[in-house]
Coordinates of C-alpha atoms in Angstrom, one line a residue:
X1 CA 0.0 0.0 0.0
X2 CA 1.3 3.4 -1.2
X3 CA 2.7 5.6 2.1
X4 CA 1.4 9.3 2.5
X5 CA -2.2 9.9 2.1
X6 CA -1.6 12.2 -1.1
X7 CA -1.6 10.5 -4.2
X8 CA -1.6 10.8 -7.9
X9 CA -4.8 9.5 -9.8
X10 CA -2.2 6.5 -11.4
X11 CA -1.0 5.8 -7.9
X12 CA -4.5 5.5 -6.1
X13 CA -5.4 3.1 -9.7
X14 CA -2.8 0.8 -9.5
X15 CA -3.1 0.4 -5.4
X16 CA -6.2 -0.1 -5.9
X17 CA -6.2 -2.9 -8.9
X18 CA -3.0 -4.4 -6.8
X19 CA -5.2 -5.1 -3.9
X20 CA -8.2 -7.4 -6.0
X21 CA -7.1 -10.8 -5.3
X22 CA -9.4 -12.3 -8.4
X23 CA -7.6 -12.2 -10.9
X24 CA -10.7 -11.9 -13.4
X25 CA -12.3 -8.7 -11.5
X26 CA -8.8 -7.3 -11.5
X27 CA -8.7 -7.9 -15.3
X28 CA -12.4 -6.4 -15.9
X29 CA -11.9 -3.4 -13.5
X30 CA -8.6 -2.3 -14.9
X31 CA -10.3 -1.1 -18.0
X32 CA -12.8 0.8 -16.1
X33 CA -10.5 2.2 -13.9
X34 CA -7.6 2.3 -16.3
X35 CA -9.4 4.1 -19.1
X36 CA -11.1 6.7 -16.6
X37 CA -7.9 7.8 -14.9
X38 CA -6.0 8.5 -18.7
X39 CA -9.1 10.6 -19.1
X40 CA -8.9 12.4 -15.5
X41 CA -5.2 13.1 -16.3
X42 CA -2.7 10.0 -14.8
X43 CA -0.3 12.9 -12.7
X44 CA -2.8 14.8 -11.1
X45 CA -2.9 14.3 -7.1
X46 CA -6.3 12.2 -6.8
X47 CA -7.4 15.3 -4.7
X48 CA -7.6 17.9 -7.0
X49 CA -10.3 15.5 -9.0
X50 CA -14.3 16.5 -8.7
X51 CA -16.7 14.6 -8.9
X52 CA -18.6 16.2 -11.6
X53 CA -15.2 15.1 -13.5
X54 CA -15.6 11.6 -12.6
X55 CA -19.2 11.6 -14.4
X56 CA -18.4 13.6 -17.1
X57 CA -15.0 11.4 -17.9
X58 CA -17.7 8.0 -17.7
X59 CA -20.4 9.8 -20.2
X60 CA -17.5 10.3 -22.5
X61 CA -16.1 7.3 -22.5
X62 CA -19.5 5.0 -22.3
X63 CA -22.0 6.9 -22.6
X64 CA -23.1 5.9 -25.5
X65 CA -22.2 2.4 -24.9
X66 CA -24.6 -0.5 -24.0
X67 CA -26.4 -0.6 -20.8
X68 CA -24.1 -3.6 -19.2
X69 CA -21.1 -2.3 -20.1
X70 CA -22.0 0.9 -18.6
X71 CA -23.0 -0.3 -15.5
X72 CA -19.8 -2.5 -15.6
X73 CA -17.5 0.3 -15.8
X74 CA -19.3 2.8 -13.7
X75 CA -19.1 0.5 -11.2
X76 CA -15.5 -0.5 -11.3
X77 CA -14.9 3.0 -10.7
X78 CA -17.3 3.6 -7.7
X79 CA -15.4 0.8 -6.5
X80 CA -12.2 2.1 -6.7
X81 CA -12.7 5.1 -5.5
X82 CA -14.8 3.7 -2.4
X83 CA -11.5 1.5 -1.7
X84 CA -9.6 5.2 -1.6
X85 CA -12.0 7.0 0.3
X86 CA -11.9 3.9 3.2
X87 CA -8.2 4.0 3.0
X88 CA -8.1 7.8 3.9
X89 CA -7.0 9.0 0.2
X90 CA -8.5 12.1 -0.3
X91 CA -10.7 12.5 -3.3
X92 CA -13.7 12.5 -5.6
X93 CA -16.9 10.2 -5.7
X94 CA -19.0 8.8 -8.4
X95 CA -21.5 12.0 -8.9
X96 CA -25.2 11.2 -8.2
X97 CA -26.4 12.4 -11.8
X98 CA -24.2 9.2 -13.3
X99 CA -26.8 6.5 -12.2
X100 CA -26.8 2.7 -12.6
X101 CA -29.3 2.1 -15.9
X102 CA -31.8 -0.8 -16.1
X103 CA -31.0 -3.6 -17.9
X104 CA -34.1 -3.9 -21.1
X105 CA -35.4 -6.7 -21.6
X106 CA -33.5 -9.4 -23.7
X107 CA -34.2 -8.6 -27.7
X108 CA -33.3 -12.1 -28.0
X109 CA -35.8 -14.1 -29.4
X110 CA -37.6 -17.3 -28.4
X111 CA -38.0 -19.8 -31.1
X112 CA -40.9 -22.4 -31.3
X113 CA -40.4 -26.1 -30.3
X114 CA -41.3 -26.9 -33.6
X115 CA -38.9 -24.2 -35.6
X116 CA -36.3 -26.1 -33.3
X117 CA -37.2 -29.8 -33.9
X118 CA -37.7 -28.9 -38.4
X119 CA -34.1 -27.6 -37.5
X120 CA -32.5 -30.0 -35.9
X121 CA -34.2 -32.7 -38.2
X122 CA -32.7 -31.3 -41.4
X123 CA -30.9 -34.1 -43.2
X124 CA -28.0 -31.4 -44.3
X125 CA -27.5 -30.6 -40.9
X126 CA -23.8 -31.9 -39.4
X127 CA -24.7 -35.2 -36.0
X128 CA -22.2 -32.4 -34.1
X129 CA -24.7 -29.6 -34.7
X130 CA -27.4 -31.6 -34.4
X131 CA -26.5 -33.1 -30.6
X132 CA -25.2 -29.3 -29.8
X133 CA -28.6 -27.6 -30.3
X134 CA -30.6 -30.0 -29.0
X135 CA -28.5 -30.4 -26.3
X136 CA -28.6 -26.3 -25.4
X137 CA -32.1 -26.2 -26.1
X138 CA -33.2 -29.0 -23.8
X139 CA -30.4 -28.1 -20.8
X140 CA -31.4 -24.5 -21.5
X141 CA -27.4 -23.9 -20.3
X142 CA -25.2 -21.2 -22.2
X143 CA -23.3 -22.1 -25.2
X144 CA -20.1 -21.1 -23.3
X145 CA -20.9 -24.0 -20.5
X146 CA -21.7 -27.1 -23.0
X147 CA -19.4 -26.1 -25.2
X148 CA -16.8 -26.4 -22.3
X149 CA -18.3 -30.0 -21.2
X150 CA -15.6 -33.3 -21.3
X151 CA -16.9 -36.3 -21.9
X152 CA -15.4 -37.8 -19.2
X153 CA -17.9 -35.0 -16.8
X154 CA -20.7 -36.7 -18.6
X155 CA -23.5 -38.8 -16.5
X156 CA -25.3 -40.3 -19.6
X157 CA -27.2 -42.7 -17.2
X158 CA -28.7 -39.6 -15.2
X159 CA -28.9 -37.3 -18.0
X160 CA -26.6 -34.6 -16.5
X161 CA -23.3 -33.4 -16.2
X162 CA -21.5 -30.3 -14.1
X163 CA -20.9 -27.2 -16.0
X164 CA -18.2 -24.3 -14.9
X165 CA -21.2 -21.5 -15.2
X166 CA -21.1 -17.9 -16.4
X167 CA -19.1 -16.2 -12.8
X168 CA -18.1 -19.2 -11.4
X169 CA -16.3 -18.6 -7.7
X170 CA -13.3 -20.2 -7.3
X171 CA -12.8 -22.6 -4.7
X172 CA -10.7 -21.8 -1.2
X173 CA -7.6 -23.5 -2.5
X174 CA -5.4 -25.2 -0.6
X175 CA -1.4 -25.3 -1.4
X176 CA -1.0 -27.5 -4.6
X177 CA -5.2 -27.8 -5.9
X178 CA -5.2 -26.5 -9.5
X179 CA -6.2 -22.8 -10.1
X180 CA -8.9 -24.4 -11.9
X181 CA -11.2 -25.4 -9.0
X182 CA -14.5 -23.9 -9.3
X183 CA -17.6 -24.3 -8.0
X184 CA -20.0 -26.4 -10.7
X185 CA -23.2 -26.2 -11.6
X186 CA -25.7 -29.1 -12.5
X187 CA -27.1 -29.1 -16.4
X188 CA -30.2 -31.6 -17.5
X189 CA -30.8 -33.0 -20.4
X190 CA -33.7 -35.8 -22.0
X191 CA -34.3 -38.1 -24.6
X192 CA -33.2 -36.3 -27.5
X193 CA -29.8 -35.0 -26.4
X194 CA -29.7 -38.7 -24.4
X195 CA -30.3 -40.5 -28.5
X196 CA -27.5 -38.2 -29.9
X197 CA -24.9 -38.3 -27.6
X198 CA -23.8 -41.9 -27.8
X199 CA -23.7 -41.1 -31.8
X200 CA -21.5 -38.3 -31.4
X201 CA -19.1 -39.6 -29.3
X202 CA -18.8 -43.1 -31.4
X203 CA -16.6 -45.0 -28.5
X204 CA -14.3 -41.7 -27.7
X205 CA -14.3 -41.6 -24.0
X206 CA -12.1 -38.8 -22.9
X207 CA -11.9 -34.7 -23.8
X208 CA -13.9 -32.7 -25.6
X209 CA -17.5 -33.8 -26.0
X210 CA -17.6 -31.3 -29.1
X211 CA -14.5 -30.9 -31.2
X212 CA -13.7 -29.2 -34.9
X213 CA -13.2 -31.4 -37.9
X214 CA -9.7 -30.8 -38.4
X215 CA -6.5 -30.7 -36.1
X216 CA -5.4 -27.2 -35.0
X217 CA -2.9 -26.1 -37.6
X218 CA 1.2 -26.0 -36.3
X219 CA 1.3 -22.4 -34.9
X220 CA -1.6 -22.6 -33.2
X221 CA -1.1 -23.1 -29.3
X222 CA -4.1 -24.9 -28.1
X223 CA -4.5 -26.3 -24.2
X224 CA -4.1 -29.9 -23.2
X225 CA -7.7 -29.6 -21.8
X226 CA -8.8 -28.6 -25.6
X227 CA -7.0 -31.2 -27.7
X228 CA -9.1 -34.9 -27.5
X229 CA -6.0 -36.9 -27.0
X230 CA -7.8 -39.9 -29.4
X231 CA -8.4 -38.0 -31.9
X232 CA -5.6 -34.5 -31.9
X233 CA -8.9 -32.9 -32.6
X234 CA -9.5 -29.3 -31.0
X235 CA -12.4 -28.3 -28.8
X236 CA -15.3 -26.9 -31.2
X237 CA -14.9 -22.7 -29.9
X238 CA -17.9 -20.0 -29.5
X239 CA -17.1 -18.4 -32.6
X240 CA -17.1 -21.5 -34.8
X241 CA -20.3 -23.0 -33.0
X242 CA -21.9 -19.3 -34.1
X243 CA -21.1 -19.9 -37.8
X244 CA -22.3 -23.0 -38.2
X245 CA -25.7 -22.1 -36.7
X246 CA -25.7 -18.8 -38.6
X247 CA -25.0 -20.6 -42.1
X248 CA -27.6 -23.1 -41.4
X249 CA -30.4 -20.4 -40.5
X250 CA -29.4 -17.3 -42.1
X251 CA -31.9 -16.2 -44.9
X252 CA -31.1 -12.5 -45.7
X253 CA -27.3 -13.0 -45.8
X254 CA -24.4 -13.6 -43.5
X255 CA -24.9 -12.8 -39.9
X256 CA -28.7 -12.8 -39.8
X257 CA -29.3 -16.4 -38.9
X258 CA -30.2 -17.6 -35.3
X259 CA -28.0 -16.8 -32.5
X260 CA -26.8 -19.8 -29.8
X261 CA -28.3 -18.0 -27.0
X262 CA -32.1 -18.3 -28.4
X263 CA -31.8 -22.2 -27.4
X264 CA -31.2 -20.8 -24.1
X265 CA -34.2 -17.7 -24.2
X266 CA -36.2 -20.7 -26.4
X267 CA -36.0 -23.7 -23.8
X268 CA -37.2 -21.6 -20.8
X269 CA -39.9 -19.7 -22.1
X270 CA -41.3 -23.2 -23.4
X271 CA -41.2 -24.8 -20.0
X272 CA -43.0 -21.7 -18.9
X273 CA -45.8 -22.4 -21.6
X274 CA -46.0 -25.9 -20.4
X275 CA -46.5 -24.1 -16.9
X276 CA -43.4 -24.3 -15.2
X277 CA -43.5 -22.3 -12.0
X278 CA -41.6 -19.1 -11.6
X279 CA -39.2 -21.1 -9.2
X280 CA -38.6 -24.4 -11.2
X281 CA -37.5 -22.2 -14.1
X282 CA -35.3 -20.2 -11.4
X283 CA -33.9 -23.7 -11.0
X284 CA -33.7 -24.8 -15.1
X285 CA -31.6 -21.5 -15.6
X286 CA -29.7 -21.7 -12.0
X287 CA -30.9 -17.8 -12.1
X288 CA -30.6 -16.4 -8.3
X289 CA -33.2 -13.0 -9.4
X290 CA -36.8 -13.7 -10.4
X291 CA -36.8 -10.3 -12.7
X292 CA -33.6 -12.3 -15.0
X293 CA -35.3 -15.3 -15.3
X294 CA -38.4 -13.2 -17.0
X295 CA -36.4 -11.3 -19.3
X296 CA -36.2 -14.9 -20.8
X297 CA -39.7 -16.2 -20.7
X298 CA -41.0 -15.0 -24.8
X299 CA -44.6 -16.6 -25.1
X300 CA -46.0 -16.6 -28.5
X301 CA -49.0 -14.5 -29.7
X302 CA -51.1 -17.8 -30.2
X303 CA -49.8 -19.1 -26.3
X304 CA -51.2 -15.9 -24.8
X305 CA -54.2 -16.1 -27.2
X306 CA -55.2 -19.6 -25.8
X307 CA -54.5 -18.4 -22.1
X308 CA -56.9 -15.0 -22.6
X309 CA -59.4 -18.2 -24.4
X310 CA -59.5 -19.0 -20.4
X311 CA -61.3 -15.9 -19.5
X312 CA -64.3 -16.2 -21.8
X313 CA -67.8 -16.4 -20.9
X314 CA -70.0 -19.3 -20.3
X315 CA -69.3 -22.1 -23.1
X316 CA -67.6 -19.7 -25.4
X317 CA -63.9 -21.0 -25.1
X318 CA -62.4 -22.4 -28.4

């Protein structure tokens, strides 16, 4: 910790991003931080900062950005500068006027169980594409955690396997456990993912459950954890996953197909249809707030039709 109580605005940054012991929040705060003391000026004494230069310094640099990033670097910088104020550094805060925005509702949308089945039934389409989407849609996990999966963390008899989900906590390590000890989450599939999987995996029984269809080429450095070590093929990535969905849905060009997420947005809001309770879909989509599960239940025109069909009179329900 720097001595003196008088600091520049680089000093009371890099104290401040020194002192995060994650190294993922100090990788995500130092832009926030980082960016927004280069704009304060990086030799002034903390100090001589006001607030009103704080806020204008974060509607310059994001203000125009999306609401989540934002939010994310407005409040990187309220953090740090919280962390100086309870250390005794003198300086500004985050000004009132620069508030936390609401996050809008998703604008992703929910596909029909039967656009997803006609999709997945397409002769063209690839068994590795096939077992992917179905297996998204009917775990309703993201694309990031099946996509991650080894087949070795597969319970095929259960239908289920632990994912490493989206903020994952590290464990409290002891001297020697890997760094990559985190706490898991629990994904569930059913009988289509259950018919495809054996397919897929055709007697493999080790890495990657979903892998590309060529080796990675002899630059490329890939992890031990991403390389099937039957096969040298390399775990199938985001990006590559997005492509193949997008050339197998896009009808006005590159780019304008479906997205992997709307398995995700797609599986809960049928479950809801089905009438899943607020809490069992809570538990589908290991959400912790009610309000971000609902940002993912989409009903169709015709399921709110046949629900308002409830509320007519006497015998005149279709």
């Amino acid at each position: 910790m720097p001595s003196g109580k008088a600091l520049t605005v680089r000093a009371a940054a890099d104290a401040f991003l020194d002192s995060l012991r994650n190294p993922n929040t100090a990788r995500s705060y130092g832009v926030g931080v980082g960016k927004t003391a280069e704009r304060i000026g990086e030799a002034r004494p903390l100090e001589s900062v006001t607030d009103d230069e704080i806020g204008e310094a974060l509607e310059l640099l994001w203000g125009t950005a999306a609401v989540n990033t934002w939010n994310a670097r407005r409040a990187a910088v309220l953090a740090w500068l919280g962390w100086c104020e309870s250390y005794g550094y003198g300086g500004p805060a985050v000004p009132a006027w620069t508030k936390r925005l609401s996050v809008p509702d998703s604008e992703t949308p929910a596909r029909s169980k039967m656009a997803v089945d006609r999709l997945i039934a397409r002769r063209e389409v690839h068994l590795r594409e096939k077992t992917l989407w179905r297996m998204l849609y009917e775990t309703a996990a993201r694309a990031e955690e099946i996509l991650g999966v080894n087949i070795e963390d597969l319970d095929l008899a259960a239908r289920r396997c632990p994912v490493k989900a989206k903020g994952a906590r590290s464990k409290v390590r002891r001297r020697g456990q890997a760094r990559e000890d985190f706490v898991l989450e629990t994904v569930y599939w059913d009988a289509g993912t259950a018919r495809l999987l054996p397919r897929l995996l055709s007697g493999r029984t080790r890495g990657p459950v979903f892998v590309t269809h060529r080796r990675p080429g002899p630059g490329k450095v890939v992890s031990p954890r991403d390389v099937c070590p039957d096969t040298g093929l390399a775990r199938l990535s985001y990006g590559q996953a997005r492509a193949l969905l997008d050339e197998h849905t896009a009808v006005r060009g590159s780019g304008t197909g479906w997205d992997l997420h709307e398995y995700r947005h797609s599986g809960l809001t049928e479950l809801g249809v089905q009438g899943a309770s607020l809490l069992m879909l809570m538990a589908k989509s290991r959400h912790k707030k009610p309000e971000n599960v609902r940002r993912y239940f989409k009903p169709s025109h015709e399921a709110i039709s046949e629900l308002t069909s409830l509320l007519a009179p006497g015998d005149a329900r279709r």
